[in-house]
Amino acid sequence: MALVPPSHAQVSVLLLLLLSVLSLAAGGKLLVVFVDGSPWFSVLEMLEILKQKGHEIVVVAPEANISIKPSENVTVKTYPVTFPQEEIDENFHTFLMTSFEEGSLLERFFRLREYVKKGFDLGFISCEQLLYNKELIRYLEESNFDALLTDPILSCGAILSEHLSIPSVYFMRLIPCGLDFEATQCPNPPSYIPRLFTDHTDHMNFLQRVKNVIFDTSNFFLCDFIFKPFEKLASEFLQRDVTMLDLFHRASVWLLRYDFVLDYPRPLMPNMIVVGGVNCAHKQLPQVGCALFLILILIDFCTPKNVILYIR
């Protein structure tokens, strides 16, 4: 049976209840190690509400970044990195333009793989220089944070929460290679759930299911260049053998930026909360907006998911 997504009011209450465990009597201290770009804008409103509730929020970010800037609502601690601002801006812009180019499945896959790899390479360098910044790490260790908020698509937050021995809250869309399904032990059979770029819906014939299963093997190539460097870095920094899946298993709360109107329903574990649309304006839909909303629902039943994502 399809799950019914909670209303915006319910989502807001859940977020406040979950993150209010930072402190029951006074404002707690939240460390934010987040992903730059659009994920950062999605989390801003939540941080503003937490600040109004009296929580102290410290954001750690590299000096070269796209959108994480000083704000009156959060304390931003920056650290130097070895790549210039121009490099990260150029790669981000090229990735966005490439994402909307047409082509065959393989063309799109290999074209995007190049820029995704570049982005993760920059993210790895940034993470490495954070973890080995002795002055900043000493500050974080002495600050006695109550929890860490992160987007695990880049694994630095997961490593840091393990080092600081504090609960981690994931505010995320997905983790590459389906590791979010593995870490939460949610079913994700490739014979039934369409994979990205396949243009399949949840109603597949036999040959489409076979193609879906074959395409799922691409995860082996993706996971190598995405997570192996982070696993090596985590093992060296924590001084014990560890995999990223081990660290993801330890997440306390998963806040999923899904919307079951535009995404396929999926099983959820008790510590997983659907918060799609949490960053939208608190306004009643006008009559025209409601009509558009219904049209998108109808499109959702007959259009491949990657097209819906482009619309969104």
Coordinates of C-alpha atoms in Angstrom, one line a residue:
M1 CA 0.0 0.0 0.0
A2 CA 1.4 3.4 -0.9
L3 CA 2.5 5.6 2.0
V4 CA 0.7 8.9 2.5
P5 CA 3.2 11.8 2.8
P6 CA 2.8 14.0 5.9
S7 CA 1.6 17.6 5.5
H8 CA 3.9 20.5 5.7
A9 CA 2.7 21.3 9.3
Q10 CA 3.4 17.7 10.3
V11 CA 6.8 17.7 8.8
S12 CA 7.7 20.9 10.6
V13 CA 6.6 19.5 13.9
L14 CA 8.6 16.3 13.3
L15 CA 11.7 18.2 12.5
L16 CA 11.4 20.3 15.6
L17 CA 10.8 17.3 17.8
L18 CA 13.7 15.3 16.3
L19 CA 16.2 18.1 16.5
S20 CA 14.9 19.4 19.8
V21 CA 16.7 16.5 21.4
L22 CA 19.8 18.7 21.2
S23 CA 18.6 20.0 24.6
L24 CA 15.4 19.9 26.5
A25 CA 16.0 22.8 28.9
A26 CA 18.2 25.1 26.8
G27 CA 19.4 25.5 23.3
G28 CA 21.7 22.8 22.1
K29 CA 24.7 23.0 19.8
L30 CA 24.4 21.7 16.3
L31 CA 27.4 21.1 14.0
V32 CA 26.5 21.3 10.3
V33 CA 28.8 19.7 7.7
F34 CA 26.8 20.1 4.6
V35 CA 26.9 19.8 0.8
D36 CA 27.3 23.0 -1.2
G37 CA 24.9 24.0 -3.9
S38 CA 21.1 23.3 -3.9
P39 CA 21.1 21.0 -0.8
W40 CA 22.4 23.9 1.2
F41 CA 19.4 26.1 0.2
S42 CA 17.0 23.2 1.2
V43 CA 18.3 23.2 4.7
L44 CA 18.5 26.9 5.4
E45 CA 14.9 27.4 6.6
M46 CA 15.3 24.5 9.0
L47 CA 18.5 26.1 10.5
E48 CA 16.7 29.4 10.8
I49 CA 13.9 27.8 12.8
L50 CA 16.4 26.1 15.1
K51 CA 18.2 29.3 15.6
Q52 CA 14.9 31.0 16.7
K53 CA 14.4 28.1 19.1
G54 CA 17.6 29.1 20.8
H55 CA 20.0 26.5 19.4
E56 CA 23.6 27.4 18.5
I57 CA 24.5 26.4 15.0
V58 CA 28.0 26.1 13.7
V59 CA 28.6 25.4 10.0
V60 CA 32.0 24.2 8.8
A61 CA 32.7 24.9 5.1
P62 CA 35.8 25.3 2.8
E63 CA 36.8 28.8 1.8
A64 CA 36.1 28.0 -1.9
N65 CA 32.4 27.1 -2.1
I66 CA 29.3 28.0 -4.1
S67 CA 26.7 29.1 -1.7
I68 CA 27.7 28.7 2.0
K69 CA 28.2 32.2 3.1
P70 CA 28.2 34.0 6.6
S71 CA 24.8 34.5 8.0
E72 CA 23.2 36.1 11.1
N73 CA 21.5 32.8 11.9
V74 CA 24.6 30.5 11.8
T75 CA 28.3 30.7 12.7
V76 CA 30.3 29.8 9.7
K77 CA 33.8 28.3 10.3
T78 CA 35.8 28.2 7.0
Y79 CA 39.1 26.5 6.4
P80 CA 41.6 26.9 3.5
V81 CA 41.7 24.4 0.5
T82 CA 44.2 24.0 -2.3
F83 CA 41.8 24.6 -5.2
P84 CA 40.6 28.0 -6.3
Q85 CA 37.0 29.3 -6.3
E86 CA 37.0 29.4 -10.1
E87 CA 37.6 25.7 -10.4
I88 CA 34.6 24.7 -8.3
D89 CA 32.4 27.3 -10.1
E90 CA 33.3 26.0 -13.5
N91 CA 32.8 22.4 -12.7
F92 CA 29.4 23.1 -11.1
H93 CA 28.2 25.1 -14.1
T94 CA 29.4 22.5 -16.6
F95 CA 27.7 19.7 -14.7
L96 CA 24.4 21.5 -14.7
M97 CA 24.5 22.2 -18.4
T98 CA 25.5 18.6 -19.2
S99 CA 22.7 17.2 -17.1
F100 CA 20.1 18.6 -19.6
E101 CA 21.8 17.5 -22.8
E102 CA 20.1 14.7 -24.7
G103 CA 21.6 11.5 -25.8
S104 CA 21.5 7.7 -25.4
L105 CA 21.7 6.0 -22.0
L106 CA 25.4 5.3 -22.3
E107 CA 26.2 8.8 -23.6
R108 CA 24.5 10.5 -20.7
F109 CA 26.0 8.1 -18.2
F110 CA 29.7 8.5 -19.3
R111 CA 29.2 12.3 -19.9
L112 CA 27.9 12.9 -16.4
R113 CA 30.3 10.4 -14.8
E114 CA 33.2 12.7 -15.8
Y115 CA 31.8 15.7 -14.1
V116 CA 30.5 13.8 -11.1
K117 CA 33.9 12.3 -10.6
K118 CA 35.5 15.8 -10.7
G119 CA 32.9 17.1 -8.1
F120 CA 33.7 14.2 -5.8
D121 CA 37.4 14.7 -6.2
L122 CA 37.0 18.3 -5.1
G123 CA 34.8 17.1 -2.2
F124 CA 37.4 14.6 -1.2
I125 CA 40.2 17.2 -1.2
S126 CA 38.0 19.5 0.9
C127 CA 37.2 16.7 3.3
E128 CA 40.8 15.7 3.7
Q129 CA 41.9 19.2 4.4
L130 CA 39.1 19.6 7.0
L131 CA 40.0 16.4 8.9
Y132 CA 43.7 17.2 9.0
N133 CA 43.2 20.9 10.0
K134 CA 44.4 20.3 13.6
E135 CA 43.3 23.7 14.8
L136 CA 39.8 23.4 13.5
I137 CA 39.4 19.8 14.7
R138 CA 40.6 20.8 18.1
Y139 CA 38.0 23.5 18.2
L140 CA 35.3 21.0 17.2
E141 CA 36.4 18.5 19.8
E142 CA 36.3 21.1 22.6
S143 CA 33.0 22.6 21.6
N144 CA 30.9 19.6 22.9
F145 CA 28.3 19.5 20.1
D146 CA 25.1 17.6 20.7
A147 CA 24.5 16.4 17.2
L148 CA 25.8 16.7 13.6
L149 CA 23.6 17.5 10.6
T150 CA 24.9 16.5 7.2
D151 CA 24.1 15.4 3.7
P152 CA 25.9 12.0 3.3
I153 CA 26.3 12.2 -0.4
L154 CA 29.7 13.5 0.5
S155 CA 30.9 11.4 3.5
C156 CA 32.9 13.9 5.5
G157 CA 30.1 14.6 8.0
A158 CA 29.7 10.8 8.6
I159 CA 33.4 10.5 9.4
L160 CA 33.4 13.6 11.6
S161 CA 30.4 12.5 13.6
E162 CA 32.1 9.1 14.3
H163 CA 35.3 10.9 15.4
L164 CA 33.3 13.3 17.7
S165 CA 31.1 10.4 19.0
I166 CA 27.9 12.5 18.5
P167 CA 24.5 11.5 16.9
S168 CA 24.2 12.2 13.2
V169 CA 21.1 13.5 11.4
Y170 CA 21.0 13.0 7.6
F171 CA 19.1 15.6 5.6
M172 CA 19.4 14.1 2.1
R173 CA 18.0 13.2 -1.3
L174 CA 20.0 10.1 -2.0
I175 CA 23.4 8.4 -1.6
P176 CA 25.1 7.2 -4.8
C177 CA 25.1 3.5 -5.5
G178 CA 22.0 2.9 -3.4
L179 CA 24.0 2.8 -0.2
D180 CA 21.1 4.6 1.6
F181 CA 19.0 1.5 0.9
E182 CA 21.7 -0.8 2.2
A183 CA 22.5 1.3 5.2
T184 CA 18.8 1.4 6.3
Q185 CA 18.1 -2.2 5.1
C186 CA 15.3 -1.0 2.9
P187 CA 14.4 -3.3 -0.1
N188 CA 15.6 -2.0 -3.4
P189 CA 15.2 -4.9 -6.0
P190 CA 16.4 -3.9 -9.5
S191 CA 13.9 -6.2 -11.0
Y192 CA 11.1 -3.9 -9.8
I193 CA 12.5 -0.5 -9.0
P194 CA 13.5 1.6 -12.1
R195 CA 17.1 2.9 -12.1
L196 CA 18.2 6.4 -13.0
F197 CA 18.6 7.1 -16.7
T198 CA 16.8 3.9 -17.8
D199 CA 13.6 5.8 -18.7
H200 CA 11.6 3.0 -17.1
T201 CA 8.5 3.3 -15.0
D202 CA 7.4 1.0 -12.2
H203 CA 5.5 -1.0 -14.9
M204 CA 8.2 -2.8 -16.8
N205 CA 8.0 -5.8 -19.2
F206 CA 10.5 -8.6 -19.0
L207 CA 13.2 -7.1 -21.2
Q208 CA 13.0 -3.8 -19.4
R209 CA 13.5 -5.6 -16.1
V210 CA 16.6 -7.4 -17.5
K211 CA 17.9 -4.0 -18.7
N212 CA 17.3 -2.6 -15.3
V213 CA 19.2 -5.4 -13.6
I214 CA 22.1 -5.0 -16.0
F215 CA 22.2 -1.3 -15.5
D216 CA 22.3 -1.8 -11.7
T217 CA 25.8 -3.3 -12.1
S218 CA 27.1 0.2 -12.9
N219 CA 27.0 0.8 -9.2
F220 CA 30.2 -1.3 -8.9
F221 CA 32.1 1.3 -11.1
L222 CA 30.5 4.3 -9.4
C223 CA 31.2 3.1 -5.9
D224 CA 34.9 2.6 -6.7
F225 CA 35.7 6.2 -7.6
I226 CA 33.2 7.8 -5.2
F227 CA 33.6 5.9 -1.9
K228 CA 37.0 4.1 -2.0
P229 CA 39.0 7.3 -1.4
F230 CA 36.7 8.3 1.5
E231 CA 36.9 4.8 3.0
K232 CA 40.7 5.0 3.0
L233 CA 40.6 8.5 4.4
A234 CA 38.2 7.4 7.2
S235 CA 40.3 4.4 8.1
E236 CA 43.4 6.6 8.4
F237 CA 41.7 9.4 10.3
L238 CA 39.8 7.1 12.7
Q239 CA 42.8 4.7 12.9
R240 CA 40.8 1.6 12.3
D241 CA 39.4 -0.2 9.3
V242 CA 36.0 1.1 8.4
T243 CA 33.7 1.3 5.3
M244 CA 31.3 4.0 4.4
L245 CA 28.5 1.6 4.8
D246 CA 29.6 1.0 8.4
L247 CA 29.4 4.8 9.1
F248 CA 26.1 5.2 7.3
H249 CA 24.6 2.4 9.5
R250 CA 25.2 4.6 12.5
A251 CA 23.0 7.5 11.4
S252 CA 20.4 8.3 14.1
V253 CA 17.8 10.0 11.9
W254 CA 17.2 10.1 8.2
L255 CA 15.3 13.1 6.9
L256 CA 14.5 12.3 3.3
R257 CA 13.8 15.1 0.8
Y258 CA 11.4 12.9 -1.1
D259 CA 7.9 13.7 -2.3
F260 CA 5.7 10.7 -3.1
V261 CA 3.7 12.8 -5.6
L262 CA 6.8 13.0 -7.9
D263 CA 8.7 10.0 -6.5
Y264 CA 7.9 6.3 -6.2
P265 CA 6.6 5.2 -2.8
R266 CA 9.2 3.1 -0.9
P267 CA 9.3 1.3 2.5
L268 CA 10.7 3.4 5.4
M269 CA 12.3 2.4 8.6
P270 CA 11.1 4.0 11.9
N271 CA 14.0 6.5 12.0
M272 CA 13.3 7.7 8.4
I273 CA 11.1 10.8 7.9
V274 CA 9.9 12.1 4.5
V275 CA 10.3 15.9 4.4
G276 CA 9.8 16.6 0.7
G277 CA 8.8 20.3 0.2
V278 CA 10.0 21.4 3.7
N279 CA 11.8 24.3 2.1
C280 CA 8.7 25.5 0.1
A281 CA 6.8 28.7 1.0
H282 CA 4.0 28.3 3.6
K283 CA 1.2 29.4 1.3
Q284 CA -2.1 28.0 0.2
L285 CA -2.1 26.9 -3.4
P286 CA -4.1 29.2 -5.6
Q287 CA -6.7 27.7 -7.9
V288 CA -4.3 27.7 -10.9
G289 CA -1.6 26.2 -8.7
C290 CA -4.0 23.3 -7.7
A291 CA -4.7 22.6 -11.3
L292 CA -1.0 22.5 -12.2
F293 CA -0.5 20.2 -9.2
L294 CA -3.2 17.8 -10.5
I295 CA -1.7 17.9 -14.0
L296 CA 1.7 16.9 -12.5
I297 CA 0.2 14.0 -10.7
L298 CA -1.4 12.7 -13.9
I299 CA 2.0 13.2 -15.7
D300 CA 3.6 11.2 -13.0
F301 CA 1.7 8.1 -13.9
C302 CA 2.7 8.0 -17.5
T303 CA 6.1 9.8 -17.7
P304 CA 9.6 8.5 -16.9
K305 CA 10.9 9.7 -13.6
N306 CA 14.0 11.6 -15.0
V307 CA 11.6 13.8 -17.0
I308 CA 9.6 14.6 -13.8
L309 CA 12.8 15.5 -12.0
Y310 CA 13.7 18.0 -14.8
I311 CA 10.2 19.5 -14.5
R312 CA 10.7 19.9 -10.7

